[in-house]
mmCIF file with all atom_site columns, C-alpha atoms in Angstrom:
data_model
loop_
_atom_site.group_PDB
_atom_site.id
_atom_site.type_symbol
_atom_site.label_atom_id
_atom_site.label_alt_id
_atom_site.label_comp_id
_atom_site.label_asym_id
_atom_site.label_entity_id
_atom_site.label_seq_id
_atom_site.pdbx_PDB_ins_code
_atom_site.Cartn_x
_atom_site.Cartn_y
_atom_site.Cartn_z
_atom_site.occupancy
_atom_site.B_iso_or_equiv
_atom_site.pdbx_formal_charge
_atom_site.auth_seq_id
_atom_site.auth_comp_id
_atom_site.auth_asym_id
_atom_site.auth_atom_id
_atom_site.pdbx_PDB_model_num
ATOM 1  C CA . MET A 1 1  ? 0.000   0.000   0.000  1.00 55.00 ? 1  MET A CA 1
ATOM 2  C CA . ASP A 1 2  ? 1.236   3.501   -0.769 1.00 66.00 ? 2  ASP A CA 1
ATOM 3  C CA . GLY A 1 3  ? 2.604   5.142   2.355  1.00 64.00 ? 3  GLY A CA 1
ATOM 4  C CA . ALA A 1 4  ? 2.374   2.025   4.504  1.00 63.00 ? 4  ALA A CA 1
ATOM 5  C CA . GLU A 1 5  ? 5.268   1.667   6.908  1.00 72.00 ? 5  GLU A CA 1
ATOM 6  C CA . SER A 1 6  ? 4.332   -1.723  8.325  1.00 76.00 ? 6  SER A CA 1
ATOM 7  C CA . ALA A 1 7  ? 1.795   -4.499  8.006  1.00 82.00 ? 7  ALA A CA 1
ATOM 8  C CA . THR A 1 8  ? 0.152   -7.002  10.316 1.00 86.00 ? 8  THR A CA 1
ATOM 9  C CA . ALA A 1 9  ? -0.014  -10.738 9.793  1.00 90.00 ? 9  ALA A CA 1
ATOM 10 C CA . VAL A 1 10 ? -0.936  -13.929 11.592 1.00 93.00 ? 10 VAL A CA 1
ATOM 11 C CA . THR A 1 11 ? 0.110   -17.446 10.759 1.00 94.00 ? 11 THR A CA 1
ATOM 12 C CA . THR A 1 12 ? -1.318  -20.729 11.994 1.00 96.00 ? 12 THR A CA 1
ATOM 13 C CA . PHE A 1 13 ? -0.497  -24.392 11.577 1.00 96.00 ? 13 PHE A CA 1
ATOM 14 C CA . ILE A 1 14 ? -3.186  -26.897 12.494 1.00 95.00 ? 14 ILE A CA 1
ATOM 15 C CA . ASP A 1 15 ? -2.011  -30.416 13.320 1.00 95.00 ? 15 ASP A CA 1
ATOM 16 C CA . PHE A 1 16 ? -5.141  -32.521 12.889 1.00 92.00 ? 16 PHE A CA 1
ATOM 17 C CA . ASP A 1 17 ? -3.438  -35.700 14.120 1.00 93.00 ? 17 ASP A CA 1
ATOM 18 C CA . HIS A 1 18 ? -2.353  -34.214 17.455 1.00 94.00 ? 18 HIS A CA 1
ATOM 19 C CA . HIS A 1 19 ? -5.182  -31.647 17.834 1.00 93.00 ? 19 HIS A CA 1
ATOM 20 C CA . THR A 1 20 ? -2.838  -28.684 18.190 1.00 95.00 ? 20 THR A CA 1
ATOM 21 C CA . ILE A 1 21 ? -2.675  -25.219 16.687 1.00 96.00 ? 21 ILE A CA 1
ATOM 22 C CA . THR A 1 22 ? 0.684   -23.471 16.438 1.00 97.00 ? 22 THR A CA 1
ATOM 23 C CA . TYR A 1 23 ? 0.448   -19.753 15.790 1.00 97.00 ? 23 TYR A CA 1
ATOM 24 C CA . SER A 1 24 ? 2.222   -16.401 15.731 1.00 96.00 ? 24 SER A CA 1
ATOM 25 C CA . SER A 1 25 ? 0.873   -12.882 15.324 1.00 93.00 ? 25 SER A CA 1
ATOM 26 C CA . ALA A 1 26 ? 2.701   -9.773  14.108 1.00 92.00 ? 26 ALA A CA 1
ATOM 27 C CA . GLY A 1 27 ? 0.435   -6.958  15.260 1.00 86.00 ? 27 GLY A CA 1
ATOM 28 C CA . HIS A 1 28 ? -2.684  -8.719  13.993 1.00 86.00 ? 28 HIS A CA 1
ATOM 29 C CA . PRO A 1 29 ? -5.821  -9.456  16.044 1.00 87.00 ? 29 PRO A CA 1
ATOM 30 C CA . PRO A 1 30 ? -5.640  -12.868 17.719 1.00 90.00 ? 30 PRO A CA 1
ATOM 31 C CA . PRO A 1 31 ? -7.272  -15.884 16.071 1.00 92.00 ? 31 PRO A CA 1
ATOM 32 C CA . ALA A 1 32 ? -10.424 -17.035 17.869 1.00 90.00 ? 32 ALA A CA 1
ATOM 33 C CA . LEU A 1 33 ? -10.929 -20.736 18.562 1.00 92.00 ? 33 LEU A CA 1
ATOM 34 C CA . VAL A 1 34 ? -14.554 -21.742 19.124 1.00 87.00 ? 34 VAL A CA 1
ATOM 35 C CA . GLN A 1 35 ? -14.737 -24.647 21.584 1.00 85.00 ? 35 GLN A CA 1
ATOM 36 C CA . PRO A 1 36 ? -17.422 -27.371 21.309 1.00 86.00 ? 36 PRO A CA 1
ATOM 37 C CA . ASP A 1 37 ? -19.336 -25.752 24.212 1.00 85.00 ? 37 ASP A CA 1
ATOM 38 C CA . GLY A 1 38 ? -19.454 -22.425 22.305 1.00 84.00 ? 38 GLY A CA 1
ATOM 39 C CA . ARG A 1 39 ? -16.792 -20.746 24.435 1.00 85.00 ? 39 ARG A CA 1
ATOM 40 C CA . VAL A 1 40 ? -14.394 -18.541 22.434 1.00 87.00 ? 40 VAL A CA 1
ATOM 41 C CA . GLU A 1 41 ? -10.679 -18.677 23.240 1.00 90.00 ? 41 GLU A CA 1
ATOM 42 C CA . PHE A 1 42 ? -8.456  -15.953 21.791 1.00 90.00 ? 42 PHE A CA 1
ATOM 43 C CA . LEU A 1 43 ? -5.050  -17.295 20.770 1.00 94.00 ? 43 LEU A CA 1
ATOM 44 C CA . ASP A 1 44 ? -3.019  -14.378 22.103 1.00 93.00 ? 44 ASP A CA 1
ATOM 45 C CA . GLN A 1 45 ? 0.059   -15.957 23.673 1.00 95.00 ? 45 GLN A CA 1
ATOM 46 C CA . ALA A 1 46 ? 2.386   -15.236 20.716 1.00 95.00 ? 46 ALA A CA 1
ATOM 47 C CA . THR A 1 47 ? 1.951   -11.586 19.835 1.00 90.00 ? 47 THR A CA 1
ATOM 48 C CA . ASP A 1 48 ? 4.570   -9.196  18.520 1.00 91.00 ? 48 ASP A CA 1
ATOM 49 C CA . PRO A 1 49 ? 4.708   -5.764  16.845 1.00 90.00 ? 49 PRO A CA 1
ATOM 50 C CA . PRO A 1 50 ? 3.705   -5.427  13.170 1.00 88.00 ? 50 PRO A CA 1
ATOM 51 C CA . LEU A 1 51 ? 6.052   -6.493  10.406 1.00 86.00 ? 51 LEU A CA 1
ATOM 52 C CA . ASP A 1 52 ? 8.838   -3.968  9.718  1.00 84.00 ? 52 ASP A CA 1
ATOM 53 C CA . ALA A 1 53 ? 8.220   -2.215  13.070 1.00 83.00 ? 53 ALA A CA 1
ATOM 54 C CA . ARG A 1 54 ? 11.761  -3.030  14.206 1.00 83.00 ? 54 ARG A CA 1
ATOM 55 C CA . PRO A 1 55 ? 14.907  -1.799  12.448 1.00 82.00 ? 55 PRO A CA 1
ATOM 56 C CA . ASP A 1 56 ? 16.457  -5.284  12.473 1.00 85.00 ? 56 ASP A CA 1
ATOM 57 C CA . PRO A 1 57 ? 14.717  -8.642  11.970 1.00 82.00 ? 57 PRO A CA 1
ATOM 58 C CA . VAL A 1 58 ? 14.359  -10.833 15.064 1.00 85.00 ? 58 VAL A CA 1
ATOM 59 C CA . PRO A 1 59 ? 12.688  -14.213 15.566 1.00 90.00 ? 59 PRO A CA 1
ATOM 60 C CA . ARG A 1 60 ? 8.951   -13.938 16.216 1.00 92.00 ? 60 ARG A CA 1
ATOM 61 C CA . PRO A 1 61 ? 7.272   -15.624 19.192 1.00 95.00 ? 61 PRO A CA 1
ATOM 62 C CA . GLU A 1 62 ? 5.312   -18.802 18.578 1.00 97.00 ? 62 GLU A CA 1
ATOM 63 C CA . ALA A 1 63 ? 2.772   -20.576 20.785 1.00 98.00 ? 63 ALA A CA 1
ATOM 64 C CA . CYS A 1 64 ? 0.940   -23.870 20.600 1.00 97.00 ? 64 CYS A CA 1
ATOM 65 C CA . THR A 1 65 ? -2.437  -24.807 22.049 1.00 95.00 ? 65 THR A CA 1
ATOM 66 C CA . ASP A 1 66 ? -4.465  -27.988 22.150 1.00 93.00 ? 66 ASP A CA 1
ATOM 67 C CA . TYR A 1 67 ? -7.988  -28.072 20.853 1.00 91.00 ? 67 TYR A CA 1
ATOM 68 C CA . ALA A 1 68 ? -10.754 -30.484 21.719 1.00 85.00 ? 68 ALA A CA 1
ATOM 69 C CA . GLU A 1 69 ? -12.356 -32.905 19.320 1.00 81.00 ? 69 GLU A CA 1
ATOM 70 C CA . GLY A 1 70 ? -15.283 -31.034 17.812 1.00 77.00 ? 70 GLY A CA 1
ATOM 71 C CA . ALA A 1 71 ? -13.680 -27.588 18.052 1.00 72.00 ? 71 ALA A CA 1
ATOM 72 C CA . ALA A 1 72 ? -14.035 -27.153 14.327 1.00 71.00 ? 72 ALA A CA 1
ATOM 73 C CA . THR A 1 73 ? -14.035 -23.378 14.023 1.00 88.00 ? 73 THR A CA 1
ATOM 74 C CA . LEU A 1 74 ? -10.937 -21.199 13.970 1.00 91.00 ? 74 LEU A CA 1
ATOM 75 C CA . VAL A 1 75 ? -11.756 -17.582 13.109 1.00 86.00 ? 75 VAL A CA 1
ATOM 76 C CA . LEU A 1 76 ? -9.147  -15.368 11.457 1.00 86.00 ? 76 LEU A CA 1
ATOM 77 C CA . TYR A 1 77 ? -10.345 -11.833 10.820 1.00 82.00 ? 77 TYR A CA 1
ATOM 78 C CA . THR A 1 78 ? -9.095  -8.415  9.813  1.00 75.00 ? 78 THR A CA 1
ATOM 79 C CA . ASP A 1 79 ? -8.539  -5.593  12.261 1.00 70.00 ? 79 ASP A CA 1
ATOM 80 C CA . GLY A 1 80 ? -10.956 -3.545  10.147 1.00 66.00 ? 80 GLY A CA 1
ATOM 81 C CA . LEU A 1 81 ? -13.736 -5.743  11.508 1.00 62.00 ? 81 LEU A CA 1
ATOM 82 C CA . ILE A 1 82 ? -13.115 -4.843  15.142 1.00 65.00 ? 82 ILE A CA 1
ATOM 83 C CA . GLU A 1 83 ? -11.258 -1.514  15.323 1.00 64.00 ? 83 GLU A CA 1
ATOM 84 C CA . ARG A 1 84 ? -13.003 1.850   15.496 1.00 62.00 ? 84 ARG A CA 1
ATOM 85 C CA . ARG A 1 85 ? -11.381 5.235   16.068 1.00 68.00 ? 85 ARG A CA 1
ATOM 86 C CA . GLY A 1 86 ? -11.876 6.450   19.600 1.00 71.00 ? 86 GLY A CA 1
ATOM 87 C CA . GLU A 1 87 ? -13.002 3.012   20.814 1.00 64.00 ? 87 GLU A CA 1
ATOM 88 C CA . ASP A 1 88 ? -11.053 0.464   22.857 1.00 62.00 ? 88 ASP A CA 1
ATOM 89 C CA . ILE A 1 89 ? -10.143 -2.592  20.770 1.00 58.00 ? 89 ILE A CA 1
ATOM 90 C CA . ASP A 1 90 ? -11.628 -4.876  23.447 1.00 62.00 ? 90 ASP A CA 1
ATOM 91 C CA . THR A 1 91 ? -15.053 -3.458  22.580 1.00 59.00 ? 91 THR A CA 1
ATOM 92 C CA . GLY A 1 92 ? -14.628 -4.732  19.024 1.00 58.00 ? 92 GLY A CA 1
ATOM 93 C CA . LEU A 1 93 ? -13.453 -8.142  20.188 1.00 58.00 ? 93 LEU A CA 1
ATOM 94 C CA . VAL A 1 94 ? -16.885 -8.673  21.723 1.00 58.00 ? 94 VAL A CA 1
ATOM 95 C CA . ILE A 1 95 ? -18.179 -8.947  18.137 1.00 52.00 ? 95 ILE A CA 1
ATOM 96 C CA . VAL A 1 96 ? -15.933 -11.952 17.556 1.00 53.00 ? 96 VAL A CA 1
ATOM 97 C CA . ARG A 1 97 ? -17.228 -13.636 20.728 1.00 52.00 ? 97 ARG A CA 1
ATOM 98 C CA . LEU A 1 98 ? -20.789 -13.455 19.381 1.00 50.00 ? 98 LEU A CA 1
#
């Protein structure tokens, strides 16, 4: 994008054999894992600043979580869905929980 100085990204790897999700986020909203009981768990244990926010590249954090059989929904979404000027980002995350 013209004028952009950085970008956000999230990456996930789902291991269907071991029921794990490995993930990392560079300034992007956390993925949301919907559990079989309907509870939403935000995968926010591996967050880091946006891409190109640091002058020198460094390894990004990575986390892994288990998921239960039947937890078939992993939601990845854009920050444009939840962010509003003058509003706390946690207010927008309520939308994802619904």
